[in-house]
PDB file of C-alpha atoms in Angstrom:
ATOM      1  CA  MET A   1     125.159 -36.422  11.730  1.00 65.00           C
ATOM      2  CA  ASP A   2     127.123 -37.729   8.752  1.00 86.00           C
ATOM      3  CA  ALA A   3     130.803 -36.908   8.232  1.00 86.00           C
ATOM      4  CA  ARG A   4     130.183 -34.309   5.481  1.00 89.00           C
ATOM      5  CA  LYS A   5     127.783 -32.373   7.701  1.00 91.00           C
ATOM      6  CA  LYS A   6     130.183 -32.597  10.642  1.00 90.00           C
ATOM      7  CA  ALA A   7     133.048 -31.318   8.486  1.00 92.00           C
ATOM      8  CA  LEU A   8     130.972 -28.404   7.163  1.00 93.00           C
ATOM      9  CA  LYS A   9     129.939 -27.575  10.736  1.00 92.00           C
ATOM     10  CA  VAL A  10     133.626 -27.441  11.750  1.00 92.00           C
ATOM     11  CA  LEU A  11     134.351 -25.065   8.837  1.00 94.00           C
ATOM     12  CA  GLU A  12     131.392 -22.821   9.603  1.00 93.00           C
ATOM     13  CA  GLU A  13     132.267 -22.564  13.306  1.00 91.00           C
ATOM     14  CA  SER A  14     136.044 -22.158  12.915  1.00 91.00           C
ATOM     15  CA  LEU A  15     137.684 -19.049  11.544  1.00 89.00           C
ATOM     16  CA  VAL A  16     141.321 -19.573  12.524  1.00 93.00           C
ATOM     17  CA  GLY A  17     143.427 -22.441  11.255  1.00 95.00           C
ATOM     18  CA  VAL A  18     147.043 -23.313  10.561  1.00 96.00           C
ATOM     19  CA  MET A  19     148.195 -23.182   6.943  1.00 96.00           C
ATOM     20  CA  ALA A  20     151.383 -24.880   5.756  1.00 96.00           C
ATOM     21  CA  THR A  21     153.340 -24.019   2.642  1.00 95.00           C
ATOM     22  CA  ILE A  22     156.788 -25.036   1.442  1.00 93.00           C
ATOM     23  CA  GLN A  23     159.758 -22.712   1.926  1.00 90.00           C
ATOM     24  CA  GLN A  24     163.118 -23.938   0.606  1.00 89.00           C
ATOM     25  CA  ASN A  25     161.871 -27.549   0.639  1.00 90.00           C
ATOM     26  CA  LYS A  26     160.753 -27.315   4.287  1.00 93.00           C
ATOM     27  CA  PRO A  27     157.301 -26.837   5.812  1.00 93.00           C
ATOM     28  CA  HIS A  28     156.380 -23.296   6.838  1.00 94.00           C
ATOM     29  CA  THR A  29     153.226 -22.793   8.914  1.00 95.00           C
ATOM     30  CA  ARG A  30     151.238 -19.807  10.086  1.00 95.00           C
ATOM     31  CA  TYR A  31     147.835 -19.006  11.550  1.00 94.00           C
ATOM     32  CA  MET A  32     145.314 -17.707   9.038  1.00 94.00           C
ATOM     33  CA  THR A  33     141.682 -16.611   9.143  1.00 92.00           C
ATOM     34  CA  PHE A  34     139.517 -18.672   6.795  1.00 94.00           C
ATOM     35  CA  PHE A  35     136.087 -18.226   5.259  1.00 92.00           C
ATOM     36  CA  ASN A  36     134.319 -21.102   3.566  1.00 93.00           C
ATOM     37  CA  ASP A  37     131.891 -21.637   0.729  1.00 92.00           C
ATOM     38  CA  GLY A  38     131.061 -25.284   1.159  1.00 93.00           C
ATOM     39  CA  PHE A  39     134.408 -27.057   1.325  1.00 95.00           C
ATOM     40  CA  THR A  40     136.280 -24.332  -0.568  1.00 95.00           C
ATOM     41  CA  LEU A  41     138.268 -22.056   1.741  1.00 96.00           C
ATOM     42  CA  TYR A  42     139.269 -18.426   1.234  1.00 95.00           C
ATOM     43  CA  THR A  43     141.724 -16.290   3.148  1.00 94.00           C
ATOM     44  CA  ALA A  44     143.037 -12.771   2.669  1.00 93.00           C
ATOM     45  CA  THR A  45     146.711 -11.885   2.495  1.00 94.00           C
ATOM     46  CA  SER A  46     149.030  -9.196   1.232  1.00 93.00           C
ATOM     47  CA  LYS A  47     150.647  -9.743  -2.144  1.00 92.00           C
ATOM     48  CA  GLN A  48     153.918  -8.786  -0.424  1.00 89.00           C
ATOM     49  CA  THR A  49     154.048 -11.813   1.907  1.00 90.00           C
ATOM     50  CA  GLN A  50     156.328 -14.844   1.859  1.00 90.00           C
ATOM     51  CA  LYS A  51     153.327 -17.144   1.594  1.00 91.00           C
ATOM     52  CA  VAL A  52     152.400 -15.654  -1.788  1.00 92.00           C
ATOM     53  CA  ASP A  53     155.942 -16.283  -3.064  1.00 91.00           C
ATOM     54  CA  GLU A  54     155.878 -19.798  -1.601  1.00 93.00           C
ATOM     55  CA  LEU A  55     152.491 -20.604  -3.147  1.00 93.00           C
ATOM     56  CA  GLU A  56     153.531 -19.261  -6.534  1.00 91.00           C
ATOM     57  CA  ALA A  57     156.476 -21.694  -6.432  1.00 91.00           C
ATOM     58  CA  ASN A  58     154.395 -24.584  -5.027  1.00 93.00           C
ATOM     59  CA  PRO A  59     150.589 -24.195  -4.812  1.00 96.00           C
ATOM     60  CA  HIS A  60     150.041 -27.138  -2.456  1.00 96.00           C
ATOM     61  CA  THR A  61     148.975 -26.569   1.139  1.00 97.00           C
ATOM     62  CA  HIS A  62     147.952 -28.459   4.245  1.00 97.00           C
ATOM     63  CA  ILE A  63     145.509 -26.843   6.682  1.00 97.00           C
ATOM     64  CA  LEU A  64     144.475 -27.763  10.224  1.00 95.00           C
ATOM     65  CA  ILE A  65     141.232 -26.126  11.318  1.00 95.00           C
ATOM     66  CA  GLY A  66     138.637 -26.686  13.996  1.00 91.00           C
ATOM     67  CA  TYR A  67     140.520 -27.475  17.180  1.00 80.00           C
ATOM     68  CA  ASP A  68     139.004 -25.184  19.808  1.00 72.00           C
ATOM     69  CA  GLY A  69     141.333 -25.951  22.706  1.00 69.00           C
ATOM     70  CA  ARG A  70     138.800 -27.565  25.006  1.00 66.00           C
ATOM     71  CA  GLY A  71     140.816 -30.730  25.267  1.00 62.00           C
ATOM     72  CA  LEU A  72     141.403 -34.125  23.837  1.00 64.00           C
ATOM     73  CA  GLY A  73     138.584 -35.277  21.636  1.00 64.00           C
ATOM     74  CA  ASP A  74     137.934 -31.957  19.886  1.00 73.00           C
ATOM     75  CA  GLU A  75     136.957 -32.475  16.257  1.00 84.00           C
ATOM     76  CA  PHE A  76     139.122 -30.815  13.653  1.00 90.00           C
ATOM     77  CA  LEU A  77     139.887 -31.109   9.956  1.00 94.00           C
ATOM     78  CA  GLU A  78     143.044 -31.899   8.040  1.00 95.00           C
ATOM     79  CA  ILE A  79     142.737 -30.415   4.567  1.00 97.00           C
ATOM     80  CA  GLU A  80     145.121 -31.027   1.690  1.00 97.00           C
ATOM     81  CA  GLY A  81     144.531 -28.547  -1.084  1.00 96.00           C
ATOM     82  CA  THR A  82     145.720 -26.509  -4.004  1.00 97.00           C
ATOM     83  CA  VAL A  83     145.848 -22.725  -3.739  1.00 97.00           C
ATOM     84  CA  THR A  84     144.947 -20.194  -6.401  1.00 95.00           C
ATOM     85  CA  ILE A  85     145.977 -16.563  -5.816  1.00 94.00           C
ATOM     86  CA  SER A  86     143.245 -14.196  -6.948  1.00 89.00           C
ATOM     87  CA  ASP A  87     142.667 -10.475  -7.487  1.00 85.00           C
ATOM     88  CA  ASP A  88     138.964 -11.071  -8.137  1.00 86.00           C
ATOM     89  CA  GLU A  89     137.027  -8.040  -6.868  1.00 88.00           C
ATOM     90  CA  ARG A  90     133.921 -10.112  -6.065  1.00 88.00           C
ATOM     91  CA  ALA A  91     135.941 -12.479  -3.881  1.00 87.00           C
ATOM     92  CA  LYS A  92     137.573  -9.526  -2.098  1.00 90.00           C
ATOM     93  CA  LYS A  93     134.190  -7.970  -1.344  1.00 89.00           C
ATOM     94  CA  LYS A  94     132.709 -11.310  -0.294  1.00 87.00           C
ATOM     95  CA  ILE A  95     135.253 -11.971   2.457  1.00 87.00           C
ATOM     96  CA  TRP A  96     135.924  -8.366   3.478  1.00 90.00           C
ATOM     97  CA  ASN A  97     135.243  -7.670   7.165  1.00 87.00           C
ATOM     98  CA  GLU A  98     136.351  -5.174   9.801  1.00 87.00           C
ATOM     99  CA  HIS A  99     139.108  -7.480  11.061  1.00 85.00           C
ATOM    100  CA  LEU A 100     140.997  -6.901   7.815  1.00 89.00           C
ATOM    101  CA  GLU A 101     141.071  -3.114   8.339  1.00 90.00           C
ATOM    102  CA  HIS A 102     144.254  -3.487  10.389  1.00 90.00           C
ATOM    103  CA  TRP A 103     146.148  -4.614   7.253  1.00 90.00           C
ATOM    104  CA  PHE A 104     144.187  -3.210   4.291  1.00 93.00           C
ATOM    105  CA  SER A 105     142.362   0.036   3.486  1.00 93.00           C
ATOM    106  CA  GLY A 106     139.401  -1.843   2.022  1.00 91.00           C
ATOM    107  CA  PRO A 107     138.441  -4.540  -0.485  1.00 91.00           C
ATOM    108  CA  GLU A 108     139.862  -2.380  -3.285  1.00 91.00           C
ATOM    109  CA  ASP A 109     143.346  -2.195  -1.684  1.00 92.00           C
ATOM    110  CA  ALA A 110     145.917  -3.027  -4.397  1.00 91.00           C
ATOM    111  CA  ASN A 111     147.954  -5.201  -1.984  1.00 92.00           C
ATOM    112  CA  LEU A 112     144.996  -7.412  -1.013  1.00 94.00           C
ATOM    113  CA  ALA A 113     145.022 -10.890  -2.533  1.00 94.00           C
ATOM    114  CA  ILE A 114     142.609 -13.742  -1.923  1.00 94.00           C
ATOM    115  CA  LEU A 115     143.937 -17.266  -1.521  1.00 95.00           C
ATOM    116  CA  LYS A 116     141.379 -19.791  -2.717  1.00 96.00           C
ATOM    117  CA  VAL A 117     141.997 -23.285  -1.331  1.00 97.00           C
ATOM    118  CA  THR A 118     140.434 -26.067  -3.356  1.00 97.00           C
ATOM    119  CA  PRO A 119     140.566 -29.235  -1.265  1.00 97.00           C
ATOM    120  CA  ASN A 120     142.008 -32.438  -2.697  1.00 96.00           C
ATOM    121  CA  ALA A 121     141.432 -34.440   0.500  1.00 95.00           C
ATOM    122  CA  ILE A 122     139.693 -33.736   3.829  1.00 95.00           C
ATOM    123  CA  ARG A 123     139.850 -35.863   6.952  1.00 93.00           C
ATOM    124  CA  LEU A 124     137.650 -35.395  10.026  1.00 90.00           C
ATOM    125  CA  MET A 125     139.905 -36.082  12.984  1.00 85.00           C
ATOM    126  CA  ASN A 126     140.013 -36.856  16.689  1.00 69.00           C
ATOM    127  CA  LYS A 127     136.403 -37.252  17.786  1.00 66.00           C
ATOM    128  CA  LYS A 128     137.016 -38.877  21.162  1.00 67.00           C
ATOM    129  CA  GLY A 129     139.441 -41.485  19.872  1.00 65.00           C
ATOM    130  CA  GLU A 130     137.472 -42.492  16.788  1.00 70.00           C
ATOM    131  CA  GLU A 131     139.350 -43.319  13.592  1.00 78.00           C
ATOM    132  CA  PRO A 132     139.732 -40.429  11.140  1.00 82.00           C
ATOM    133  CA  THR A 133     136.993 -40.168   8.525  1.00 78.00           C
ATOM    134  CA  THR A 134     137.794 -39.233   4.930  1.00 80.00           C
ATOM    135  CA  ILE A 135     135.281 -36.801   3.461  1.00 86.00           C
ATOM    136  CA  GLU A 136     134.281 -37.667  -0.096  1.00 78.00           C
ATOM    137  CA  LEU A 137     134.533 -34.624  -2.363  1.00 76.00           C
TER     138      LEU A 137
END
C-alpha cells in the first residue's frame, strides 16, 4: 500500500488526536475528535473555548493522530495545517453525531463552531522503525 493510502487509512480509522495551538507564544495541546474528508480534517468546538481565541490569533496547528496504543511501531500521522473557523450549517450537519450531544443541543446550536484543518504537510510516522514518509498533497 502506498503512503497516501496508508495515511488515509490512518485518518479513517482514527477519531481522536492531539491538536496543538499557540497560547502566549507557547504550545497548548488538547485531545480532539476529528472527522476527515480526504486529507482535510474537521472537528467541532464551542465558540467560547480558548482554542478558538488562540486560532483566531494564530491559525497554525500541529496534529498527532493514529497512535492506537498497541506499542512501538504503531503508524500515526503528524499534520501541520492551517485552521479556518466556520459557522457553515452544511459542515455542522455533516459532522454532527450523538457524541456531540453532551456539549451541544444539535447542529443548529449557536455556540457550535467547526474547525477546518487544511494540511500544509503530512508525515506518516513510526512504522516499525522505518523512516518517516512525507505525503505529497
